[in-house]
């Protein structure tokens, strides 16, 4: 009977090892996906980040990148800990899983909080950023971001094209009598901004605020879903780790 129990415990340990190994492989792949989402947010859409007053949006992406790197390293460590059957490595692995879990929950919470305050921030700051900093000295990144925003989302001005009447650049001689930047034009050409007729420039209900807000809200949903989704999966890994740790502890040396 004792031999049967020992064999049963050994089979249980083997099953746990392979379950945890499978989890770690999938976890490693998930780490790459988390990191990719964070990098994509910062690289592909970094221009738009410069138009935001708060750094919460960027912070969520940085947290995901850091978590993704740690996840991939932890996945390798988890495989080593599993097959070497070392309880010390399993303890380290569990602590890292817990840290990553907290980081990804934090990224999800930050994304949710920023989701709630985004509309108010854009209303307060986007127009001021566009009219005060567009085409100004040492503000090339803002100029690029505004031009890209207006062309990519087919909009003109923060709320509407009339916002540009308050622009420091539009009111200067450098604008060469443009009424809006050339990036407002449906077919951008040099000095096309002199004519602000709807047939020439974008006239969008709600202006660029609505377009940018919808874009960022969708992106925040992705960041939040990825962070919280992977964090929930990690709970399974932590349960497997605890079970294997207890199983190894129960076996005779």
Coordinates of C-alpha atoms in Angstrom, one line a residue:
X1 CA 0.0 0.0 0.0
X2 CA 2.9 2.3 0.9
X3 CA 4.6 1.6 -2.5
X4 CA 1.3 2.4 -4.2
X5 CA 1.0 5.8 -2.4
X6 CA 4.6 6.6 -3.2
X7 CA 4.0 5.8 -6.9
X8 CA 0.8 7.9 -6.9
X9 CA 2.6 10.9 -5.4
X10 CA 5.4 10.6 -8.0
X11 CA 2.8 10.4 -10.9
X12 CA 1.1 13.5 -9.4
X13 CA 4.4 15.3 -9.3
X14 CA 5.2 14.4 -12.9
X15 CA 1.8 15.7 -14.0
X16 CA 2.4 18.9 -12.1
X17 CA 5.8 19.3 -13.7
X18 CA 4.5 19.0 -17.2
X19 CA 1.5 21.2 -16.5
X20 CA 3.8 23.9 -15.1
X21 CA 6.3 23.5 -18.0
X22 CA 3.4 24.0 -20.5
X23 CA 2.2 27.0 -18.6
X24 CA 5.7 28.5 -18.6
X25 CA 6.0 28.1 -22.3
X26 CA 2.6 29.8 -22.9
X27 CA 3.6 32.4 -20.3
X28 CA 6.8 33.1 -22.1
X29 CA 4.8 33.7 -25.3
X30 CA 2.4 35.9 -23.4
X31 CA 5.3 37.9 -22.1
X32 CA 6.4 38.6 -25.7
X33 CA 2.8 39.7 -26.5
X34 CA 2.6 42.0 -23.5
X35 CA 6.0 43.6 -24.4
X36 CA 4.9 44.0 -28.0
X37 CA 1.7 45.9 -27.0
X38 CA 3.8 48.2 -24.8
X39 CA 6.4 48.9 -27.5
X40 CA 3.8 49.4 -30.2
X41 CA 2.1 52.0 -28.0
X42 CA 5.3 54.0 -27.5
X43 CA 6.8 53.6 -30.9
X44 CA 3.9 53.6 -33.3
X45 CA 1.8 56.3 -31.5
X46 CA 4.5 58.2 -29.6
X47 CA 3.7 61.4 -31.4
X48 CA 0.2 61.5 -29.9
X49 CA 1.7 61.0 -26.4
X50 CA 3.4 64.4 -26.7
X51 CA -0.1 66.0 -27.1
X52 CA -1.2 64.7 -23.7
X53 CA -0.6 66.6 -20.5
X54 CA -0.7 63.5 -18.2
X55 CA 2.0 60.8 -18.4
X56 CA -0.4 58.1 -17.3
X57 CA -0.9 56.7 -20.8
X58 CA 2.8 56.4 -21.4
X59 CA 3.3 55.0 -17.9
X60 CA 0.9 52.2 -18.6
X61 CA 2.8 51.2 -21.7
X62 CA 6.2 51.3 -19.9
X63 CA 4.8 49.1 -17.1
X64 CA 3.7 46.6 -19.8
X65 CA 7.1 46.6 -21.5
X66 CA 8.9 46.0 -18.1
X67 CA 6.4 43.3 -17.2
X68 CA 6.8 41.6 -20.5
X69 CA 10.6 41.5 -20.2
X70 CA 10.3 40.1 -16.6
X71 CA 7.6 37.6 -17.8
X72 CA 10.0 36.2 -20.5
X73 CA 12.9 35.8 -18.0
X74 CA 10.5 34.3 -15.4
X75 CA 9.2 31.8 -18.0
X76 CA 12.8 30.5 -18.5
X77 CA 13.4 30.4 -14.8
X78 CA 10.1 28.6 -14.2
X79 CA 11.1 25.8 -16.7
X80 CA 14.5 25.4 -14.9
X81 CA 12.9 25.4 -11.5
X82 CA 10.3 22.8 -12.6
X83 CA 12.7 20.2 -14.1
X84 CA 15.5 20.7 -11.5
X85 CA 12.8 20.3 -8.8
X86 CA 14.5 22.9 -6.6
X87 CA 12.2 24.4 -4.0
X88 CA 14.4 27.5 -3.7
X89 CA 14.0 28.2 -7.4
X90 CA 10.3 27.6 -7.1
X91 CA 10.1 30.1 -4.3
X92 CA 11.9 32.7 -6.4
X93 CA 9.7 31.9 -9.4
X94 CA 6.6 32.3 -7.3
X95 CA 7.7 35.7 -6.0
X96 CA 8.5 36.9 -9.5
X97 CA 5.0 35.7 -10.7
X98 CA 3.5 37.7 -7.8
X99 CA 5.5 40.8 -8.7
X100 CA 4.5 40.6 -12.4
X101 CA 0.9 40.0 -11.3
X102 CA 0.9 43.2 -9.3
X103 CA 2.6 45.2 -12.1
X104 CA 0.1 44.1 -14.7
X105 CA -2.8 44.9 -12.3
X106 CA -1.3 48.3 -11.8
X107 CA -1.1 48.9 -15.6
X108 CA -4.7 47.9 -15.9
X109 CA -5.8 50.1 -13.0
X110 CA -3.8 53.1 -14.5
X111 CA -5.4 52.5 -17.9
X112 CA -8.9 52.5 -16.3
X113 CA -8.3 55.6 -14.2
X114 CA -6.9 57.5 -17.2
X115 CA -9.9 56.2 -19.2
X116 CA -12.2 58.1 -16.8
X117 CA -10.3 61.4 -16.9
X118 CA -9.2 61.5 -20.6
X119 CA -12.1 63.6 -22.0
X120 CA -11.6 66.4 -19.4
X121 CA -7.8 66.5 -20.0
X122 CA -8.2 66.8 -23.8
X123 CA -10.8 69.5 -23.4
X124 CA -8.5 71.5 -21.1
X125 CA -5.2 71.0 -22.9
X126 CA -5.4 70.0 -26.5
X127 CA -6.5 73.4 -27.9
X128 CA -4.0 75.2 -25.8
X129 CA -1.2 72.9 -27.0
X130 CA -2.2 73.3 -30.6
X131 CA -2.6 77.1 -30.7
X132 CA 0.3 77.9 -28.4
X133 CA 3.0 75.5 -29.5
X134 CA 2.3 74.7 -33.2
X135 CA 5.3 75.8 -35.4
X136 CA 7.0 77.4 -32.4
X137 CA 10.7 77.2 -31.6
X138 CA 11.8 73.9 -30.0
X139 CA 8.3 72.4 -30.5
X140 CA 8.9 70.4 -33.6
X141 CA 7.6 67.2 -32.0
X142 CA 4.3 69.0 -31.2
X143 CA 4.1 70.3 -34.8
X144 CA 4.7 66.8 -36.2
X145 CA 2.1 65.3 -33.8
X146 CA -0.5 67.9 -34.7
X147 CA 0.0 67.5 -38.5
X148 CA -0.1 63.7 -38.2
X149 CA -3.2 63.9 -36.0
X150 CA -5.1 66.1 -38.5
X151 CA -4.1 64.1 -41.5
X152 CA -4.5 60.6 -40.0
X153 CA -7.9 61.4 -38.4
X154 CA -9.1 63.8 -41.1
X155 CA -9.9 66.6 -38.7
X156 CA -8.9 70.3 -38.2
X157 CA -8.5 72.1 -34.9
X158 CA -9.2 70.9 -31.4
X159 CA -13.0 71.5 -31.5
X160 CA -13.2 72.8 -35.1
X161 CA -11.2 74.7 -37.7
X162 CA -12.0 78.1 -36.1
X163 CA -9.7 77.2 -33.2
X164 CA -6.8 78.0 -35.4
X165 CA -7.8 81.7 -35.4
X166 CA -6.2 81.9 -31.9
X167 CA -3.0 80.3 -33.1
X168 CA 0.2 82.2 -32.4
X169 CA 1.6 80.9 -35.7
X170 CA -1.5 81.6 -37.8
X171 CA -1.6 85.2 -36.6
X172 CA 2.1 85.7 -37.4
X173 CA 3.6 86.6 -40.8
X174 CA 5.3 83.2 -41.0
X175 CA 1.9 81.7 -41.7
X176 CA 1.8 83.6 -45.0
X177 CA -1.9 84.4 -44.6
X178 CA -3.0 80.8 -44.0
X179 CA -6.2 80.4 -42.1
X180 CA -5.4 76.9 -41.0
X181 CA -2.3 74.7 -41.3
X182 CA -1.8 72.8 -44.6
X183 CA -2.3 69.5 -42.7
X184 CA -6.0 70.5 -42.4
X185 CA -6.4 70.2 -46.2
X186 CA -8.0 67.2 -47.8
X187 CA -5.2 67.3 -50.3
X188 CA -2.2 68.9 -48.6
X189 CA -0.2 71.2 -50.7
X190 CA 1.9 74.3 -50.0
X191 CA -0.3 77.2 -48.8
X192 CA -3.5 75.2 -49.3
X193 CA -4.4 76.4 -45.8
X194 CA -5.3 79.8 -47.1
X195 CA -8.7 78.6 -48.0
X196 CA -10.8 77.1 -45.2
X197 CA -13.9 76.2 -47.2
X198 CA -15.4 72.7 -46.4
X199 CA -14.5 71.5 -49.9
X200 CA -10.8 72.2 -49.1
X201 CA -10.3 71.3 -45.4
X202 CA -11.7 68.8 -43.0
X203 CA -14.8 69.9 -41.1
X204 CA -15.5 67.2 -38.6
X205 CA -18.1 67.2 -35.9
X206 CA -16.3 67.4 -32.5
X207 CA -12.9 68.2 -34.1
X208 CA -9.7 66.4 -33.3
X209 CA -10.6 66.0 -29.7
X210 CA -13.3 63.4 -30.5
X211 CA -11.1 61.6 -32.9
X212 CA -8.0 61.5 -30.5
X213 CA -10.2 60.5 -27.6
X214 CA -11.8 57.6 -29.4
X215 CA -8.4 56.4 -30.5
X216 CA -6.8 56.5 -27.0
X217 CA -9.9 55.0 -25.4
X218 CA -9.6 52.0 -27.7
X219 CA -5.9 51.8 -27.0
X220 CA -6.5 52.0 -23.3
X221 CA -8.9 49.1 -23.5
X222 CA -6.2 47.0 -25.2
X223 CA -3.6 47.9 -22.5
X224 CA -6.1 47.2 -19.7
X225 CA -7.4 44.0 -21.2
X226 CA -3.9 42.6 -21.9
X227 CA -2.6 43.6 -18.4
X228 CA -5.5 42.2 -16.5
X229 CA -6.0 39.2 -18.8
X230 CA -2.4 38.0 -18.4
X231 CA -2.5 38.7 -14.7
X232 CA -5.5 36.4 -14.3
X233 CA -3.7 33.6 -16.2
X234 CA -0.8 34.0 -13.8
X235 CA -3.0 32.9 -10.9
X236 CA -3.2 29.5 -12.5
X237 CA 0.6 29.4 -12.7
X238 CA 0.9 30.4 -9.0
X239 CA -1.5 27.6 -8.0
X240 CA 0.5 25.1 -10.1
X241 CA 3.7 26.3 -8.4
X242 CA 2.3 26.0 -4.9
X243 CA 1.1 22.5 -5.6
X244 CA 4.4 21.4 -7.1
X245 CA 6.3 23.0 -4.2
X246 CA 4.1 21.1 -1.6
X247 CA 4.5 17.9 -3.6
X248 CA 8.3 18.1 -3.7
X249 CA 8.3 19.0 0.0
X250 CA 6.3 15.9 0.8
X251 CA 8.5 13.5 -1.0
X252 CA 11.4 11.9 0.8
X253 CA 15.0 13.0 -0.1

